[in-house]
Amino acid sequence: YIRDYELSGKSRDQLKNLKGLFKNKILPKIPTKEVDKLQYKHMLDMIESYPNLSQSAKNRYFAYLRAVFNWGIQHDYTSVNPLQKWKMGKEKPRRFELSEKEISKLLKHCPPHLKLAIQTTFYLGLRPGKSELFALRWDGVDFERQEVSIFATKTNQRRTIPIPDAFLPVLRKAKRQAQTPYVIEYNGKQVLRVSTSLKNALKKAGIDKSFRLYDLRHMYATYMMNSGGDLAAVSAMLGH
């Protein structure tokens, strides 16, 4: 299944995550049996061995396992799928806790690279990680057309996102001060994570609410839809 997954053209990040999930989490908790003798109860035992696992993680583990079993049936490696009748559990939606006023307060306590990371995620809806936000390069920013081109390693696809008028001067200023090919940089080096600086900025701003950069991606989608955005267009800009 892994070899076939790789040959299908999936990204390296996806492949690495899939391998790690099976090697470190799933396979060590499944009994050593012939595949055809595995039952649904063995899948439940595996999940229940992680008592603090979120519903979204449970869904992800079972979804991958079901896909593997179905693949095995299609290619005559097995004849059963213990998760054939499994239905995905309902996930509790994450609530965005910060108000616009609190975000403005947070920005005042952010170092320049973190502030730009927050603004870029909010205005462009990028995935806040090394696959998109921290991989964004200046050669992908077209100021004349007022758009950004980003290659998403998670989906192996390139997409174009319009730059809002309000964000254009921010990007122009950052470009004038740039020392590297990357939009998000710190001391002349590419940034790969901002978790520590974000934690420090939240503390300095006196904000003790839960906040992730990914929340801004959801906020981007919500604002687009509430402003009358077409669902297909918003989905395309998000890279879904």
mmCIF file of C-alpha atoms in Angstrom:
data_model
loop_
_atom_site.group_PDB
_atom_site.id
_atom_site.type_symbol
_atom_site.label_atom_id
_atom_site.label_comp_id
_atom_site.label_asym_id
_atom_site.label_seq_id
_atom_site.Cartn_x
_atom_site.Cartn_y
_atom_site.Cartn_z
ATOM 1 C CA TYR A 1 0.000 0.000 0.000
ATOM 2 C CA ILE A 2 2.832 2.402 0.876
ATOM 3 C CA ARG A 3 4.683 1.653 -2.363
ATOM 4 C CA ASP A 4 1.505 2.139 -4.381
ATOM 5 C CA TYR A 5 0.770 5.356 -2.475
ATOM 6 C CA GLU A 6 4.224 6.668 -3.352
ATOM 7 C CA LEU A 7 3.959 5.718 -7.029
ATOM 8 C CA SER A 8 0.611 7.511 -7.276
ATOM 9 C CA GLY A 9 2.492 10.822 -6.976
ATOM 10 C CA LYS A 10 1.592 11.812 -3.415
ATOM 11 C CA SER A 11 3.862 14.390 -1.779
ATOM 12 C CA ARG A 12 6.843 13.463 0.373
ATOM 13 C CA ASP A 13 5.236 15.079 3.408
ATOM 14 C CA GLN A 14 2.094 12.989 3.014
ATOM 15 C CA LEU A 15 4.147 9.828 2.577
ATOM 16 C CA LYS A 16 6.320 10.602 5.611
ATOM 17 C CA ASN A 17 3.259 11.278 7.786
ATOM 18 C CA LEU A 18 1.549 8.090 6.622
ATOM 19 C CA LYS A 19 4.611 5.942 7.273
ATOM 20 C CA GLY A 20 5.094 7.480 10.708
ATOM 21 C CA LEU A 21 1.457 6.995 11.668
ATOM 22 C CA PHE A 22 1.452 3.291 10.821
ATOM 23 C CA LYS A 23 4.928 2.525 12.171
ATOM 24 C CA ASN A 24 4.639 4.418 15.452
ATOM 25 C CA LYS A 25 0.941 4.447 16.288
ATOM 26 C CA ILE A 26 -1.197 1.884 14.485
ATOM 27 C CA LEU A 27 0.801 -1.278 13.804
ATOM 28 C CA PRO A 28 2.326 -1.645 17.313
ATOM 29 C CA LYS A 29 -1.197 -1.764 18.769
ATOM 30 C CA ILE A 30 -2.698 -4.305 16.361
ATOM 31 C CA PRO A 31 -2.328 -8.018 17.240
ATOM 32 C CA THR A 32 0.023 -10.129 15.114
ATOM 33 C CA LYS A 33 -2.488 -12.167 13.148
ATOM 34 C CA GLU A 34 -3.234 -13.107 9.580
ATOM 35 C CA VAL A 35 -4.983 -10.112 8.092
ATOM 36 C CA ASP A 36 -8.126 -12.127 7.331
ATOM 37 C CA LYS A 37 -8.437 -12.967 11.030
ATOM 38 C CA LEU A 38 -8.440 -9.361 12.197
ATOM 39 C CA GLN A 39 -11.789 -8.232 13.582
ATOM 40 C CA TYR A 40 -13.456 -4.947 14.434
ATOM 41 C CA LYS A 41 -12.779 -5.519 18.132
ATOM 42 C CA HIS A 42 -9.037 -5.463 17.379
ATOM 43 C CA MET A 43 -9.473 -2.041 15.794
ATOM 44 C CA LEU A 44 -11.359 -0.833 18.865
ATOM 45 C CA ASP A 45 -8.604 -2.182 21.141
ATOM 46 C CA MET A 46 -6.059 -0.217 19.143
ATOM 47 C CA ILE A 47 -7.979 3.042 19.443
ATOM 48 C CA GLU A 48 -8.787 2.523 23.137
ATOM 49 C CA SER A 49 -5.080 2.062 23.899
ATOM 50 C CA TYR A 50 -4.823 5.831 23.344
ATOM 51 C CA PRO A 51 -7.257 7.189 25.990
ATOM 52 C CA ASN A 52 -6.583 10.862 25.226
ATOM 53 C CA LEU A 53 -6.924 10.599 21.454
ATOM 54 C CA SER A 54 -9.169 13.297 19.959
ATOM 55 C CA GLN A 55 -12.157 12.364 17.824
ATOM 56 C CA SER A 56 -10.474 13.804 14.742
ATOM 57 C CA ALA A 57 -7.409 11.613 15.352
ATOM 58 C CA LYS A 58 -9.608 8.524 15.845
ATOM 59 C CA ASN A 59 -11.350 9.280 12.569
ATOM 60 C CA ARG A 60 -8.000 9.708 10.816
ATOM 61 C CA TYR A 61 -6.576 6.420 12.150
ATOM 62 C CA PHE A 62 -9.657 4.438 11.141
ATOM 63 C CA ALA A 63 -9.973 6.162 7.768
ATOM 64 C CA TYR A 64 -6.401 5.240 6.841
ATOM 65 C CA LEU A 65 -6.867 1.671 8.074
ATOM 66 C CA ARG A 66 -10.097 1.253 6.141
ATOM 67 C CA ALA A 67 -8.375 2.540 3.005
ATOM 68 C CA VAL A 68 -5.561 0.012 3.468
ATOM 69 C CA PHE A 69 -7.980 -2.892 3.964
ATOM 70 C CA ASN A 70 -10.003 -1.867 0.907
ATOM 71 C CA TRP A 71 -6.804 -1.633 -1.117
ATOM 72 C CA GLY A 72 -5.832 -5.111 0.092
ATOM 73 C CA ILE A 73 -9.184 -6.510 -1.045
ATOM 74 C CA GLN A 74 -8.886 -4.852 -4.472
ATOM 75 C CA HIS A 75 -5.436 -6.368 -4.993
ATOM 76 C CA ASP A 76 -6.271 -9.826 -3.600
ATOM 77 C CA TYR A 77 -4.087 -9.595 -0.479
ATOM 78 C CA THR A 78 -7.060 -10.080 1.835
ATOM 79 C CA SER A 79 -10.772 -10.760 1.655
ATOM 80 C CA VAL A 80 -12.060 -8.870 4.684
ATOM 81 C CA ASN A 81 -12.199 -5.320 5.958
ATOM 82 C CA PRO A 82 -12.862 -5.116 9.717
ATOM 83 C CA LEU A 83 -13.792 -1.448 9.268
ATOM 84 C CA GLN A 84 -16.200 -1.941 6.372
ATOM 85 C CA LYS A 85 -19.238 -0.884 8.424
ATOM 86 C CA TRP A 86 -17.443 1.727 10.520
ATOM 87 C CA LYS A 87 -18.893 5.232 10.401
ATOM 88 C CA MET A 88 -16.863 8.339 11.108
ATOM 89 C CA GLY A 89 -17.545 9.851 14.527
ATOM 90 C CA LYS A 90 -18.789 13.403 14.778
ATOM 91 C CA GLU A 91 -15.999 15.824 15.594
ATOM 92 C CA LYS A 92 -16.502 18.715 17.957
ATOM 93 C CA PRO A 93 -15.989 21.937 15.994
ATOM 94 C CA ARG A 94 -13.141 24.103 17.235
ATOM 95 C CA ARG A 95 -14.275 27.500 18.412
ATOM 96 C CA PHE A 96 -12.256 30.553 17.471
ATOM 97 C CA GLU A 97 -11.798 32.340 20.786
ATOM 98 C CA LEU A 98 -9.962 35.576 19.911
ATOM 99 C CA SER A 99 -11.837 38.722 18.946
ATOM 100 C CA GLU A 100 -10.562 41.151 16.317
ATOM 101 C CA LYS A 101 -9.615 43.518 19.149
ATOM 102 C CA GLU A 102 -7.522 40.798 20.789
ATOM 103 C CA ILE A 103 -5.825 39.967 17.493
ATOM 104 C CA SER A 104 -4.912 43.643 17.075
ATOM 105 C CA LYS A 105 -3.521 43.615 20.609
ATOM 106 C CA LEU A 106 -1.543 40.459 19.850
ATOM 107 C CA LEU A 107 0.005 41.977 16.729
ATOM 108 C CA LYS A 108 1.430 44.844 18.800
ATOM 109 C CA HIS A 109 3.462 42.334 20.813
ATOM 110 C CA CYS A 110 4.682 40.253 17.851
ATOM 111 C CA PRO A 111 8.201 40.398 16.426
ATOM 112 C CA PRO A 112 8.138 41.366 12.706
ATOM 113 C CA HIS A 113 8.415 37.811 11.330
ATOM 114 C CA LEU A 114 5.532 36.552 13.500
ATOM 115 C CA LYS A 115 3.377 39.559 12.667
ATOM 116 C CA LEU A 116 3.908 38.945 8.943
ATOM 117 C CA ALA A 117 3.171 35.231 9.398
ATOM 118 C CA ILE A 118 -0.140 36.052 11.100
ATOM 119 C CA GLN A 119 -1.108 38.610 8.452
ATOM 120 C CA THR A 120 -0.135 36.323 5.572
ATOM 121 C CA THR A 121 -2.155 33.435 6.960
ATOM 122 C CA PHE A 122 -5.185 35.662 7.535
ATOM 123 C CA TYR A 123 -5.138 37.500 4.189
ATOM 124 C CA LEU A 124 -4.175 34.546 1.966
ATOM 125 C CA GLY A 125 -5.611 31.572 3.875
ATOM 126 C CA LEU A 126 -2.413 29.539 3.583
ATOM 127 C CA ARG A 127 -1.758 26.378 5.548
ATOM 128 C CA PRO A 128 0.425 27.670 8.404
ATOM 129 C CA GLY A 129 3.360 25.308 8.184
ATOM 130 C CA LYS A 130 6.389 24.391 6.126
ATOM 131 C CA SER A 131 4.213 23.117 3.264
ATOM 132 C CA GLU A 132 2.774 26.557 2.401
ATOM 133 C CA LEU A 133 3.240 29.579 4.681
ATOM 134 C CA PHE A 134 6.934 29.051 5.399
ATOM 135 C CA ALA A 135 7.585 27.803 1.861
ATOM 136 C CA LEU A 136 6.134 30.953 0.253
ATOM 137 C CA ARG A 137 8.824 32.693 -1.821
ATOM 138 C CA TRP A 138 9.005 36.191 -3.238
ATOM 139 C CA ASP A 139 9.235 34.820 -6.769
ATOM 140 C CA GLY A 140 5.698 33.518 -6.201
ATOM 141 C CA VAL A 141 4.366 37.011 -5.376
ATOM 142 C CA ASP A 142 3.198 38.958 -8.437
ATOM 143 C CA PHE A 143 2.637 42.564 -7.400
ATOM 144 C CA GLU A 144 1.459 43.650 -10.875
ATOM 145 C CA ARG A 145 -1.265 41.029 -11.088
ATOM 146 C CA GLN A 146 -1.827 41.291 -7.338
ATOM 147 C CA GLU A 147 -1.726 37.550 -6.765
ATOM 148 C CA VAL A 148 0.339 34.859 -5.073
ATOM 149 C CA SER A 149 1.266 31.499 -6.583
ATOM 150 C CA ILE A 150 1.881 28.721 -4.075
ATOM 151 C CA PHE A 151 2.785 25.063 -4.561
ATOM 152 C CA ALA A 152 1.203 22.962 -1.824
ATOM 153 C CA THR A 153 3.369 19.940 -1.055
ATOM 154 C CA LYS A 154 0.492 18.408 0.903
ATOM 155 C CA THR A 155 -1.666 18.110 -2.216
ATOM 156 C CA ASN A 156 1.042 18.317 -4.905
ATOM 157 C CA GLN A 157 -0.866 21.167 -6.540
ATOM 158 C CA ARG A 158 -0.164 24.781 -7.434
ATOM 159 C CA ARG A 159 -2.824 27.401 -6.890
ATOM 160 C CA THR A 160 -3.171 31.149 -7.314
ATOM 161 C CA ILE A 161 -4.578 33.400 -4.588
ATOM 162 C CA PRO A 162 -5.527 37.069 -5.037
ATOM 163 C CA ILE A 163 -3.822 39.549 -2.703
ATOM 164 C CA PRO A 164 -6.385 41.775 -0.917
ATOM 165 C CA ASP A 165 -5.853 45.534 -1.291
ATOM 166 C CA ALA A 166 -5.334 45.947 2.460
ATOM 167 C CA PHE A 167 -2.476 43.439 2.472
ATOM 168 C CA LEU A 168 -0.652 44.713 -0.608
ATOM 169 C CA PRO A 169 1.295 47.563 1.096
ATOM 170 C CA VAL A 170 2.304 45.190 3.914
ATOM 171 C CA LEU A 171 3.799 42.775 1.396
ATOM 172 C CA ARG A 172 5.534 45.571 -0.529
ATOM 173 C CA LYS A 173 7.207 46.815 2.652
ATOM 174 C CA ALA A 174 8.298 43.294 3.594
ATOM 175 C CA LYS A 175 9.735 42.772 0.106
ATOM 176 C CA ARG A 176 11.843 45.938 0.387
ATOM 177 C CA GLN A 177 13.314 44.671 3.657
ATOM 178 C CA ALA A 178 13.743 41.039 2.557
ATOM 179 C CA GLN A 179 17.129 39.348 3.001
ATOM 180 C CA THR A 180 16.145 35.886 1.726
ATOM 181 C CA PRO A 181 13.968 34.440 -1.076
ATOM 182 C CA TYR A 182 11.330 33.555 1.529
ATOM 183 C CA VAL A 183 8.468 35.823 2.593
ATOM 184 C CA ILE A 184 8.644 34.725 6.236
ATOM 185 C CA GLU A 185 12.211 35.151 7.471
ATOM 186 C CA TYR A 186 14.084 35.962 10.663
ATOM 187 C CA ASN A 187 17.594 37.392 10.879
ATOM 188 C CA GLY A 188 18.268 36.551 7.244
ATOM 189 C CA LYS A 189 17.113 32.929 7.547
ATOM 190 C CA GLN A 190 14.023 31.016 6.455
ATOM 191 C CA VAL A 191 11.506 30.430 9.256
ATOM 192 C CA LEU A 192 10.090 26.914 9.691
ATOM 193 C CA ARG A 193 7.985 27.398 12.841
ATOM 194 C CA VAL A 194 6.735 30.207 15.075
ATOM 195 C CA SER A 195 5.213 28.275 17.966
ATOM 196 C CA THR A 196 7.620 29.633 20.586
ATOM 197 C CA SER A 197 7.417 33.251 19.441
ATOM 198 C CA LEU A 198 3.619 32.998 19.250
ATOM 199 C CA LYS A 199 3.453 31.641 22.793
ATOM 200 C CA ASN A 200 5.649 34.506 24.024
ATOM 201 C CA ALA A 201 3.594 37.116 22.153
ATOM 202 C CA LEU A 202 0.334 35.793 23.632
ATOM 203 C CA LYS A 203 1.871 35.994 27.108
ATOM 204 C CA LYS A 204 3.103 39.570 26.586
ATOM 205 C CA ALA A 205 -0.333 40.587 25.288
ATOM 206 C CA GLY A 206 -1.975 39.078 28.376
ATOM 207 C CA ILE A 207 -4.058 36.677 26.276
ATOM 208 C CA ASP A 208 -4.620 33.263 27.845
ATOM 209 C CA LYS A 209 -7.132 31.964 25.308
ATOM 210 C CA SER A 210 -6.407 29.119 22.904
ATOM 211 C CA PHE A 211 -5.035 30.352 19.579
ATOM 212 C CA ARG A 212 -3.313 28.702 16.602
ATOM 213 C CA LEU A 213 -2.277 30.135 13.266
ATOM 214 C CA TYR A 214 -4.571 27.546 11.697
ATOM 215 C CA ASP A 215 -7.507 29.388 13.260
ATOM 216 C CA LEU A 216 -6.737 32.280 10.892
ATOM 217 C CA ARG A 217 -7.072 29.974 7.887
ATOM 218 C CA HIS A 218 -10.552 29.043 9.108
ATOM 219 C CA MET A 219 -11.264 32.729 9.722
ATOM 220 C CA TYR A 220 -10.215 33.498 6.136
ATOM 221 C CA ALA A 221 -12.658 30.917 4.783
ATOM 222 C CA THR A 222 -15.471 32.154 7.032
ATOM 223 C CA TYR A 223 -15.048 35.793 6.001
ATOM 224 C CA MET A 224 -14.937 34.817 2.322
ATOM 225 C CA MET A 225 -18.167 32.833 2.597
ATOM 226 C CA ASN A 226 -19.928 35.484 4.706
ATOM 227 C CA SER A 227 -18.984 38.088 2.094
ATOM 228 C CA GLY A 228 -20.782 36.137 -0.608
ATOM 229 C CA GLY A 229 -17.850 34.111 -1.904
ATOM 230 C CA ASP A 230 -18.589 31.190 -4.197
ATOM 231 C CA LEU A 231 -18.060 27.874 -2.415
ATOM 232 C CA ALA A 232 -16.078 26.323 -5.277
ATOM 233 C CA ALA A 233 -13.858 29.415 -5.584
ATOM 234 C CA VAL A 234 -13.171 29.575 -1.827
ATOM 235 C CA SER A 235 -12.425 25.853 -1.791
ATOM 236 C CA ALA A 236 -9.977 26.270 -4.680
ATOM 237 C CA MET A 237 -8.177 29.153 -2.959
ATOM 238 C CA LEU A 238 -7.837 27.041 0.184
ATOM 239 C CA GLY A 239 -6.376 24.197 -1.841
ATOM 240 C CA HIS A 240 -9.100 21.664 -0.983
#
